[in-house]
């Protein structure tokens, strides 16, 4: 009897249910359901629609039943930093505010008045970004102190969906590491930080690593979807899952998990919480088997996704890529990590504003705007890999790009050219794959991370893009 493993992979713009199975040493994938995601404006804030998302999770499960492919296990992964607070009746307190919301403006300064940034980084190793959970919680404390008082449980987004499926509340290590509330060295909550900031220690439960079994569906969910299934914790932070599927064996390389965000870094056995690492704004996030993801968050394809939406999806990503390439003579570059690009009303206007800010040529049409984004991303990748090499005291010869963004041949070429490194592109469904691999490891179907990565290399085409195209000009 075939064993199926279901990844429910929910990103900022879409979610999908992907079934995986292992046959003759290769993983095969089948997408069975897809749905849209995005935040909405509610009560003056950008918010996620958790009720709708959970209905979509159940819809995908019903689709598995409909096609007669019942998963043995399933796992949910999502973006990081966002959370819910539950009261004693397990109701959500307040709105499910999204990380791109402006409620955290000024919160960094308020947190730093309690804990100096140097001390905070020396404990957590997490880069300073205003959307981090630590600052979101301070915003709740400032704006809605009654929610903090009534709160009984803190759950990150995928943990909340697990609770709705199983009735069990479990905090998972990799996504907890994005909060800015973990001690990077002990891999546990820093209750010192939590209590100094006035957050209730009792909110934060025991941390469980990827591959841990959560439990089966509640009777109500079983009745609704038509079957029972064991819910397993993958790396519930999507980047943690994506990194598990990076095919790195024998390659001296840096990875980029390329999607709405570009997460660029290396896998490490130890956290670097040094002052130099803080100054360069690197982060130490948790991975499968407690391997650290030493990386930098880069704005990523969010900018292109936003422009595509602004154009009412008139052009596909392939067309945008091709038309940007045709504007190759336009050379303006901006800092893609500037907060003006985090959630602008118009990304096109934000890029033009950025060009003015950085004394660059102003784009005259939308594809000069996207060309600017492409060049700026490649430049940021090049700068980041130099910083990684400086911090680690070693040189890397290649970059593995995984995730949906690895399909953009133009960006891959620009990255190879800007960095002088060989680029390896693939696999595409990196996050879902990592999610499925963790489930297989939980069941003992796969024994080790190295074995998992061997299977990835055997299962999928990895495209190679040589460095120094166009003669290295």
Short mmCIF file of C-alpha atoms in Angstrom, two decimals:
data_model
loop_
_atom_site.label_atom_id
_atom_site.label_comp_id
_atom_site.label_asym_id
_atom_site.label_seq_id
_atom_site.Cartn_x
_atom_site.Cartn_y
_atom_site.Cartn_z
CA UNK A 1 0.00 0.00 0.00
CA UNK A 2 1.41 3.39 -1.01
CA UNK A 3 2.28 5.79 1.80
CA UNK A 4 1.46 9.45 1.20
CA UNK A 5 2.79 12.38 3.20
CA UNK A 6 0.95 15.71 2.95
CA UNK A 7 2.63 19.11 3.11
CA UNK A 8 0.31 22.05 3.72
CA UNK A 9 2.57 24.93 2.72
CA UNK A 10 1.06 28.37 3.30
CA UNK A 11 2.92 31.43 2.09
CA UNK A 12 2.08 35.11 2.13
CA UNK A 13 0.40 35.00 -1.29
CA UNK A 14 -0.85 31.42 -1.63
CA UNK A 15 -1.17 28.03 0.00
CA UNK A 16 -1.09 24.51 -1.39
CA UNK A 17 -1.55 20.91 -0.39
CA UNK A 18 1.17 18.71 -1.87
CA UNK A 19 1.29 14.94 -1.49
CA UNK A 20 4.66 13.24 -1.51
CA UNK A 21 5.67 9.60 -1.66
CA UNK A 22 8.97 7.74 -1.83
CA UNK A 23 9.46 5.18 -4.59
CA UNK A 24 12.73 3.56 -5.70
CA UNK A 25 14.78 6.14 -3.82
CA UNK A 26 13.00 9.13 -5.40
CA UNK A 27 10.40 11.52 -4.07
CA UNK A 28 7.44 12.26 -6.29
CA UNK A 29 5.10 15.19 -5.64
CA UNK A 30 1.48 15.84 -6.54
CA UNK A 31 -0.27 19.14 -5.91
CA UNK A 32 -3.86 18.38 -4.96
CA UNK A 33 -5.17 21.76 -3.85
CA UNK A 34 -4.18 25.44 -4.08
CA UNK A 35 -5.69 28.59 -2.61
CA UNK A 36 -4.94 32.28 -2.43
CA UNK A 37 -3.66 34.13 0.61
CA UNK A 38 -3.07 37.76 1.41
CA UNK A 39 -3.82 40.24 4.15
CA UNK A 40 -6.90 42.44 4.31
CA UNK A 41 -7.48 45.79 5.98
CA UNK A 42 -9.48 45.45 9.19
CA UNK A 43 -9.90 47.96 12.02
CA UNK A 44 -7.05 50.04 10.61
CA UNK A 45 -4.58 47.16 10.38
CA UNK A 46 -3.35 44.65 7.80
CA UNK A 47 -4.70 41.29 8.97
CA UNK A 48 -4.62 37.64 7.95
CA UNK A 49 -7.90 35.76 7.55
CA UNK A 50 -7.25 32.75 9.76
CA UNK A 51 -10.84 31.49 9.67
CA UNK A 52 -10.76 31.35 5.88
CA UNK A 53 -7.29 29.82 5.82
CA UNK A 54 -8.41 27.02 8.12
CA UNK A 55 -11.39 26.35 5.89
CA UNK A 56 -8.96 26.07 2.97
CA UNK A 57 -6.80 23.63 4.95
CA UNK A 58 -9.88 21.45 5.44
CA UNK A 59 -10.88 21.84 1.79
CA UNK A 60 -7.51 20.44 0.74
CA UNK A 61 -7.92 17.51 3.12
CA UNK A 62 -11.34 16.79 1.62
CA UNK A 63 -9.69 16.81 -1.82
CA UNK A 64 -7.28 14.08 -0.66
CA UNK A 65 -10.30 12.02 0.38
CA UNK A 66 -12.03 12.72 -2.92
CA UNK A 67 -9.10 11.43 -5.02
CA UNK A 68 -8.56 8.44 -2.75
CA UNK A 69 -5.07 9.40 -1.57
CA UNK A 70 -5.25 9.52 2.22
CA UNK A 71 -2.01 10.78 3.80
CA UNK A 72 -0.32 8.79 6.55
CA UNK A 73 0.91 12.02 8.11
CA UNK A 74 0.62 15.74 7.39
CA UNK A 75 2.54 18.83 8.39
CA UNK A 76 1.84 22.55 8.17
CA UNK A 77 4.42 25.25 7.52
CA UNK A 78 3.92 29.02 7.17
CA UNK A 79 5.85 32.27 7.22
CA UNK A 80 7.43 33.26 10.55
CA UNK A 81 6.96 35.90 13.28
CA UNK A 82 3.12 36.07 13.28
CA UNK A 83 1.08 34.62 16.15
CA UNK A 84 -2.22 34.47 18.00
CA UNK A 85 -3.02 35.01 21.67
CA UNK A 86 -5.81 32.80 23.01
CA UNK A 87 -7.96 33.43 26.07
CA UNK A 88 -9.04 30.76 28.56
CA UNK A 89 -11.84 29.67 26.19
CA UNK A 90 -9.28 29.36 23.35
CA UNK A 91 -10.72 32.34 21.46
CA UNK A 92 -8.33 34.64 19.59
CA UNK A 93 -7.81 37.96 21.35
CA UNK A 94 -7.92 40.86 18.92
CA UNK A 95 -7.26 40.64 15.18
CA UNK A 96 -4.73 38.40 13.44
CA UNK A 97 -2.47 41.29 12.45
CA UNK A 98 0.10 40.67 9.71
CA UNK A 99 3.81 41.36 10.06
CA UNK A 100 3.74 44.03 7.32
CA UNK A 101 1.39 46.18 9.40
CA UNK A 102 2.70 49.48 10.75
CA UNK A 103 1.65 48.87 14.38
CA UNK A 104 5.29 48.16 15.31
CA UNK A 105 6.48 51.67 14.42
CA UNK A 106 8.41 52.97 17.41
CA UNK A 107 8.39 49.62 19.19
CA UNK A 108 12.06 48.86 18.52
CA UNK A 109 13.01 51.95 20.47
CA UNK A 110 10.70 51.02 23.36
CA UNK A 111 12.14 47.51 23.58
CA UNK A 112 15.69 48.87 23.39
CA UNK A 113 14.92 51.20 26.31
CA UNK A 114 14.46 48.02 28.36
CA UNK A 115 17.09 45.77 26.76
CA UNK A 116 19.98 47.35 24.84
CA UNK A 117 20.26 46.02 21.25
CA UNK A 118 23.77 44.66 21.86
CA UNK A 119 22.57 42.61 24.82
CA UNK A 120 19.44 41.42 23.02
CA UNK A 121 21.43 40.16 20.01
CA UNK A 122 24.04 38.52 22.21
CA UNK A 123 21.24 36.35 23.62
CA UNK A 124 18.92 35.77 20.65
CA UNK A 125 21.17 36.22 17.61
CA UNK A 126 18.12 37.48 15.68
CA UNK A 127 18.42 40.38 13.27
CA UNK A 128 16.63 43.60 14.10
CA UNK A 129 13.49 43.91 11.98
CA UNK A 130 10.44 45.87 13.10
CA UNK A 131 8.13 42.96 12.21
CA UNK A 132 9.78 40.54 14.66
CA UNK A 133 7.40 38.97 17.18
CA UNK A 134 9.19 40.62 20.09
CA UNK A 135 8.14 44.05 18.75
CA UNK A 136 4.65 42.92 17.71
CA UNK A 137 3.99 41.75 21.26
CA UNK A 138 5.14 45.10 22.60
CA UNK A 139 2.65 46.77 20.24
CA UNK A 140 -0.13 44.57 21.67
CA UNK A 141 0.99 45.48 25.17
CA UNK A 142 0.90 49.19 24.30
CA UNK A 143 -2.32 49.27 22.24
CA UNK A 144 -4.36 46.48 23.84
CA UNK A 145 -3.00 45.71 27.31
CA UNK A 146 -6.27 43.91 28.10
CA UNK A 147 -5.37 41.27 25.51
CA UNK A 148 -2.06 40.58 27.22
CA UNK A 149 -3.83 40.34 30.57
CA UNK A 150 -6.48 37.89 29.30
CA UNK A 151 -4.08 35.79 27.23
CA UNK A 152 -3.54 32.20 28.33
CA UNK A 153 -1.73 30.78 25.29
CA UNK A 154 0.75 32.01 22.67
CA UNK A 155 0.78 30.08 19.38
CA UNK A 156 2.57 30.87 16.14
CA UNK A 157 0.41 30.67 12.99
CA UNK A 158 1.03 27.01 12.02
CA UNK A 159 0.80 25.96 15.67
CA UNK A 160 -2.67 27.50 15.85
CA UNK A 161 -3.81 25.51 12.81
CA UNK A 162 -2.36 22.34 14.36
CA UNK A 163 -4.40 23.09 17.48
CA UNK A 164 -7.60 23.46 15.43
CA UNK A 165 -6.92 20.09 13.78
CA UNK A 166 -5.85 18.10 16.84
CA UNK A 167 -6.90 19.99 19.96
CA UNK A 168 -3.24 20.02 21.07
CA UNK A 169 -1.19 23.16 21.72
CA UNK A 170 2.49 22.70 20.91
CA UNK A 171 5.19 25.31 20.26
CA UNK A 172 7.72 24.30 17.58
CA UNK A 173 11.39 25.25 17.78
CA UNK A 174 12.20 26.53 14.27
CA UNK A 175 9.34 29.02 14.04
CA UNK A 176 9.81 30.06 17.67
CA UNK A 177 13.37 31.00 16.73
CA UNK A 178 11.98 33.80 14.50
CA UNK A 179 10.35 35.57 17.46
CA UNK A 180 13.42 37.22 18.96
CA UNK A 181 12.49 35.59 22.29
CA UNK A 182 14.72 32.50 22.18
CA UNK A 183 18.16 32.05 23.67
CA UNK A 184 20.13 30.99 20.59
CA UNK A 185 22.62 28.96 22.60
CA UNK A 186 20.21 27.01 24.83
CA UNK A 187 17.52 26.77 22.10
CA UNK A 188 14.90 27.53 24.76
CA UNK A 189 12.69 30.53 25.47
CA UNK A 190 14.63 33.32 27.13
CA UNK A 191 12.36 33.86 30.11
CA UNK A 192 14.68 36.64 31.22
CA UNK A 193 13.85 38.65 28.07
CA UNK A 194 10.16 37.70 28.28
CA UNK A 195 9.79 38.85 31.88
CA UNK A 196 11.85 42.02 31.47
CA UNK A 197 9.54 43.10 28.64
CA UNK A 198 6.47 42.43 30.76
CA UNK A 199 5.18 39.43 28.83
CA UNK A 200 3.66 36.58 30.81
CA UNK A 201 6.08 33.68 31.14
CA UNK A 202 3.16 31.23 31.29
CA UNK A 203 2.16 32.02 27.69
CA UNK A 204 5.19 30.28 26.23
CA UNK A 205 5.07 26.51 26.36
CA UNK A 206 7.64 23.76 25.92
CA UNK A 207 9.43 23.81 22.57
CA UNK A 208 9.32 20.72 20.37
CA UNK A 209 11.70 19.99 17.48
CA UNK A 210 10.73 19.05 13.91
CA UNK A 211 9.72 15.39 13.46
CA UNK A 212 7.67 15.45 16.70
CA UNK A 213 4.19 13.91 16.47
CA UNK A 214 1.37 16.28 17.48
CA UNK A 215 -1.51 13.80 17.26
CA UNK A 216 -4.52 12.72 15.25
CA UNK A 217 -7.50 14.78 14.12
CA UNK A 218 -10.23 15.59 16.59
CA UNK A 219 -13.47 13.60 16.12
CA UNK A 220 -15.08 16.72 14.63
CA UNK A 221 -12.36 17.14 12.01
CA UNK A 222 -12.41 13.40 11.21
CA UNK A 223 -16.14 13.58 10.57
CA UNK A 224 -15.83 16.70 8.40
CA UNK A 225 -12.93 15.62 6.16
CA UNK A 226 -13.73 11.90 6.13
CA UNK A 227 -10.55 10.39 7.61
CA UNK A 228 -8.04 10.55 10.43
CA UNK A 229 -4.41 11.53 9.98
CA UNK A 230 -1.36 11.99 12.21
CA UNK A 231 -0.19 15.61 12.35
CA UNK A 232 3.61 15.90 12.56
CA UNK A 233 5.74 18.97 13.15
CA UNK A 234 7.96 19.70 10.15
CA UNK A 235 10.17 22.75 10.43
CA UNK A 236 6.96 24.80 10.70
CA UNK A 237 8.84 27.93 9.62
CA UNK A 238 8.79 27.66 5.84
CA UNK A 239 12.44 28.64 5.44
CA UNK A 240 13.46 25.91 7.87
CA UNK A 241 11.65 23.39 5.68
CA UNK A 242 13.13 24.85 2.48
CA UNK A 243 16.68 24.64 3.80
CA UNK A 244 16.23 20.95 4.60
CA UNK A 245 15.76 20.33 0.87
CA UNK A 246 18.82 22.30 -0.31
CA UNK A 247 20.92 19.74 -2.27
CA UNK A 248 24.30 20.78 -0.83
CA UNK A 249 26.42 17.62 -0.62
CA UNK A 250 29.88 18.09 -2.07
CA UNK A 251 29.22 21.75 -2.89
CA UNK A 252 30.92 24.59 -1.08
CA UNK A 253 27.92 26.83 -1.31
CA UNK A 254 25.52 29.39 0.07
CA UNK A 255 21.77 28.91 -0.28
CA UNK A 256 18.98 31.29 -1.25
CA UNK A 257 15.45 30.25 -0.40
CA UNK A 258 13.75 32.37 -3.03
CA UNK A 259 10.12 33.36 -2.77
CA UNK A 260 8.28 36.36 -1.36
CA UNK A 261 11.45 36.77 0.70
CA UNK A 262 14.98 35.83 -0.29
CA UNK A 263 16.66 34.11 2.65
CA UNK A 264 20.37 33.92 1.94
CA UNK A 265 22.81 32.11 4.18
CA UNK A 266 24.55 28.93 5.25
CA UNK A 267 23.87 26.05 7.60
CA UNK A 268 25.95 26.14 10.78
CA UNK A 269 26.44 24.01 13.88
CA UNK A 270 26.84 27.06 16.11
CA UNK A 271 25.14 30.44 16.45
CA UNK A 272 27.11 33.63 15.86
CA UNK A 273 25.81 36.22 18.30
CA UNK A 274 28.84 38.48 18.00
CA UNK A 275 28.73 42.25 17.78
CA UNK A 276 30.07 42.15 14.19
CA UNK A 277 27.27 39.77 13.21
CA UNK A 278 24.75 42.12 14.82
CA UNK A 279 26.19 45.11 13.02
CA UNK A 280 25.80 43.32 9.68
CA UNK A 281 22.24 42.32 10.66
CA UNK A 282 22.60 38.57 10.25
CA UNK A 283 20.19 36.23 11.97
CA UNK A 284 20.56 32.81 13.60
CA UNK A 285 17.34 30.88 13.08
CA UNK A 286 16.62 27.28 14.02
CA UNK A 287 16.69 24.35 11.62
CA UNK A 288 16.02 20.64 11.52
CA UNK A 289 18.15 18.71 14.02
CA UNK A 290 19.09 22.03 15.64
CA UNK A 291 21.25 23.12 12.71
CA UNK A 292 21.38 26.91 12.68
CA UNK A 293 20.31 28.88 9.64
CA UNK A 294 22.81 31.74 9.60
CA UNK A 295 21.27 34.07 7.08
CA UNK A 296 20.03 37.46 6.06
CA UNK A 297 16.44 38.31 5.17
CA UNK A 298 16.31 40.08 1.79
CA UNK A 299 13.11 41.67 0.47
CA UNK A 300 12.99 39.15 -2.36
CA UNK A 301 10.33 38.62 -5.02
CA UNK A 302 7.78 40.55 -2.95
CA UNK A 303 8.69 43.61 -4.98
CA UNK A 304 7.98 41.89 -8.31
CA UNK A 305 4.85 40.21 -6.91
CA UNK A 306 3.56 43.61 -5.78
CA UNK A 307 4.20 45.18 -9.19
CA UNK A 308 2.45 42.26 -10.90
CA UNK A 309 -0.62 42.79 -8.70
CA UNK A 310 -0.48 46.53 -9.30
CA UNK A 311 -0.71 45.80 -13.04
CA UNK A 312 -3.81 43.66 -12.35
CA UNK A 313 -1.86 40.53 -13.26
CA UNK A 314 -1.79 41.65 -16.91
CA UNK A 315 1.67 40.09 -17.24
CA UNK A 316 2.91 36.74 -16.01
CA UNK A 317 6.26 36.45 -14.22
CA UNK A 318 7.84 35.06 -17.39
CA UNK A 319 6.75 38.11 -19.39
CA UNK A 320 7.96 40.48 -16.68
CA UNK A 321 11.33 38.71 -16.70
CA UNK A 322 11.62 38.86 -20.49
CA UNK A 323 10.59 42.51 -20.75
CA UNK A 324 12.97 43.45 -17.94
CA UNK A 325 15.81 41.76 -19.82
CA UNK A 326 14.94 43.93 -22.84
CA UNK A 327 15.59 46.96 -20.61
CA UNK A 328 19.11 45.72 -19.88
CA UNK A 329 20.67 49.11 -20.56
CA UNK A 330 18.83 50.60 -17.57
CA UNK A 331 21.25 50.32 -14.64
CA UNK A 332 19.57 51.96 -11.60
CA UNK A 333 20.02 50.14 -8.29
CA UNK A 334 18.26 50.66 -4.94
CA UNK A 335 18.57 49.09 -1.48
CA UNK A 336 15.90 46.39 -1.63
CA UNK A 337 15.88 46.11 2.18
CA UNK A 338 14.78 49.72 2.62
CA UNK A 339 11.53 49.78 4.61
CA UNK A 340 9.90 51.90 1.88
CA UNK A 341 9.44 48.59 0.04
CA UNK A 342 7.90 46.67 2.96
CA UNK A 343 4.23 47.49 2.30
CA UNK A 344 3.85 50.52 0.00
CA UNK A 345 0.51 51.45 -1.57
CA UNK A 346 2.30 51.47 -4.94
CA UNK A 347 5.49 49.45 -5.39
CA UNK A 348 6.09 51.11 -8.75
CA UNK A 349 6.11 54.53 -7.11
CA UNK A 350 8.17 53.21 -4.21
CA UNK A 351 10.91 52.05 -6.61
CA UNK A 352 10.91 55.45 -8.34
CA UNK A 353 11.14 57.11 -4.91
CA UNK A 354 14.00 54.77 -4.04
CA UNK A 355 15.83 55.73 -7.24
CA UNK A 356 15.54 59.40 -6.27
CA UNK A 357 16.68 58.61 -2.73
CA UNK A 358 19.78 56.76 -3.97
CA UNK A 359 20.56 59.30 -6.74
CA UNK A 360 19.84 56.83 -9.52
CA UNK A 361 18.22 57.28 -12.91
CA UNK A 362 14.42 57.38 -12.66
CA UNK A 363 12.61 54.55 -14.50
CA UNK A 364 10.50 55.82 -17.39
CA UNK A 365 8.29 52.74 -17.75
CA UNK A 366 7.21 49.80 -15.64
CA UNK A 367 9.78 47.40 -17.07
CA UNK A 368 12.62 49.77 -16.24
CA UNK A 369 11.13 49.61 -12.72
CA UNK A 370 11.28 45.79 -12.72
CA UNK A 371 14.76 45.86 -14.29
CA UNK A 372 15.84 48.03 -11.36
CA UNK A 373 14.39 45.44 -8.95
CA UNK A 374 16.24 42.60 -10.70
CA UNK A 375 19.59 44.40 -10.67
CA UNK A 376 19.09 45.50 -7.07
CA UNK A 377 18.32 41.96 -5.88
CA UNK A 378 21.41 40.58 -7.63
CA UNK A 379 23.54 43.36 -6.12
CA UNK A 380 22.15 42.61 -2.65
CA UNK A 381 22.95 38.90 -3.09
CA UNK A 382 26.51 39.79 -4.09
CA UNK A 383 26.98 42.11 -1.11
CA UNK A 384 25.52 39.52 1.26
CA UNK A 385 27.74 36.66 0.11
CA UNK A 386 30.79 38.87 0.63
CA UNK A 387 29.60 39.57 4.18
CA UNK A 388 29.04 35.85 4.82
CA UNK A 389 32.53 35.05 3.55
CA UNK A 390 33.98 37.78 5.77
CA UNK A 391 32.11 36.54 8.85
CA UNK A 392 33.03 32.88 8.32
CA UNK A 393 36.56 33.45 7.02
CA UNK A 394 36.05 31.24 3.99
CA UNK A 395 35.19 31.51 0.32
CA UNK A 396 32.21 29.87 -1.36
CA UNK A 397 32.19 28.84 -5.00
CA UNK A 398 28.47 28.37 -5.63
CA UNK A 399 24.94 29.37 -4.68
CA UNK A 400 21.99 26.97 -4.45
CA UNK A 401 18.71 28.74 -5.19
CA UNK A 402 15.62 26.79 -4.13
CA UNK A 403 11.93 27.62 -4.09
CA UNK A 404 9.65 29.22 -6.65
CA UNK A 405 12.10 32.01 -7.41
CA UNK A 406 14.65 29.53 -8.79
CA UNK A 407 12.52 29.39 -11.97
CA UNK A 408 13.47 32.96 -12.89
CA UNK A 409 16.32 32.38 -15.33
CA UNK A 410 17.04 36.08 -15.72
CA UNK A 411 17.52 36.60 -11.98
CA UNK A 412 19.68 33.47 -11.83
CA UNK A 413 21.91 34.84 -14.60
CA UNK A 414 22.17 38.26 -12.95
CA UNK A 415 23.01 36.57 -9.64
CA UNK A 416 25.77 34.50 -11.23
CA UNK A 417 27.16 37.60 -12.92
CA UNK A 418 26.97 39.85 -9.83
CA UNK A 419 28.46 37.30 -7.43
CA UNK A 420 30.97 35.55 -9.67
CA UNK A 421 29.63 32.24 -8.35
CA UNK A 422 28.10 29.28 -10.14
CA UNK A 423 24.35 29.16 -9.47
CA UNK A 424 22.44 25.89 -9.02
CA UNK A 425 18.68 26.30 -9.41
CA UNK A 426 16.23 23.80 -7.92
CA UNK A 427 14.24 22.17 -6.53
CA UNK A 428 11.21 24.42 -7.06
CA UNK A 429 8.92 23.06 -4.33
CA UNK A 430 11.65 23.27 -1.73
CA UNK A 431 9.46 24.16 1.24
CA UNK A 432 6.88 21.44 0.62
CA UNK A 433 9.70 18.96 0.03
CA UNK A 434 11.41 19.84 3.31
CA UNK A 435 8.07 19.53 5.08
CA UNK A 436 7.51 16.06 3.56
CA UNK A 437 11.08 14.94 4.26
CA UNK A 438 10.70 15.79 7.96
CA UNK A 439 7.53 13.70 8.07
CA UNK A 440 9.33 10.80 6.39
CA UNK A 441 12.13 11.13 8.94
CA UNK A 442 9.56 11.09 11.74
CA UNK A 443 8.18 7.80 10.40
CA UNK A 444 11.68 6.32 9.95
CA UNK A 445 11.30 6.11 6.17
CA UNK A 446 14.37 8.38 5.89
CA UNK A 447 17.05 8.22 8.57
CA UNK A 448 19.22 11.34 8.25
CA UNK A 449 19.43 14.82 6.76
CA UNK A 450 22.22 13.68 4.44
CA UNK A 451 20.06 10.83 3.17
CA UNK A 452 17.19 13.27 2.61
CA UNK A 453 19.42 15.52 0.51
CA UNK A 454 20.74 12.56 -1.47
CA UNK A 455 17.14 11.75 -2.35
CA UNK A 456 16.51 15.34 -3.46
CA UNK A 457 19.47 15.23 -5.85
CA UNK A 458 18.28 11.92 -7.26
CA UNK A 459 14.71 13.12 -7.68
CA UNK A 460 14.89 16.55 -9.31
CA UNK A 461 16.76 18.37 -12.04
CA UNK A 462 19.18 20.94 -10.67
CA UNK A 463 20.03 23.53 -13.33
CA UNK A 464 23.51 25.04 -13.45
CA UNK A 465 24.18 28.67 -14.40
CA UNK A 466 27.85 29.49 -14.88
CA UNK A 467 29.35 32.61 -13.38
CA UNK A 468 30.72 35.55 -15.40
CA UNK A 469 28.27 35.54 -18.25
CA UNK A 470 28.92 37.97 -21.11
CA UNK A 471 32.63 37.58 -20.59
CA UNK A 472 32.37 38.72 -16.99
CA UNK A 473 31.55 42.32 -17.93
#
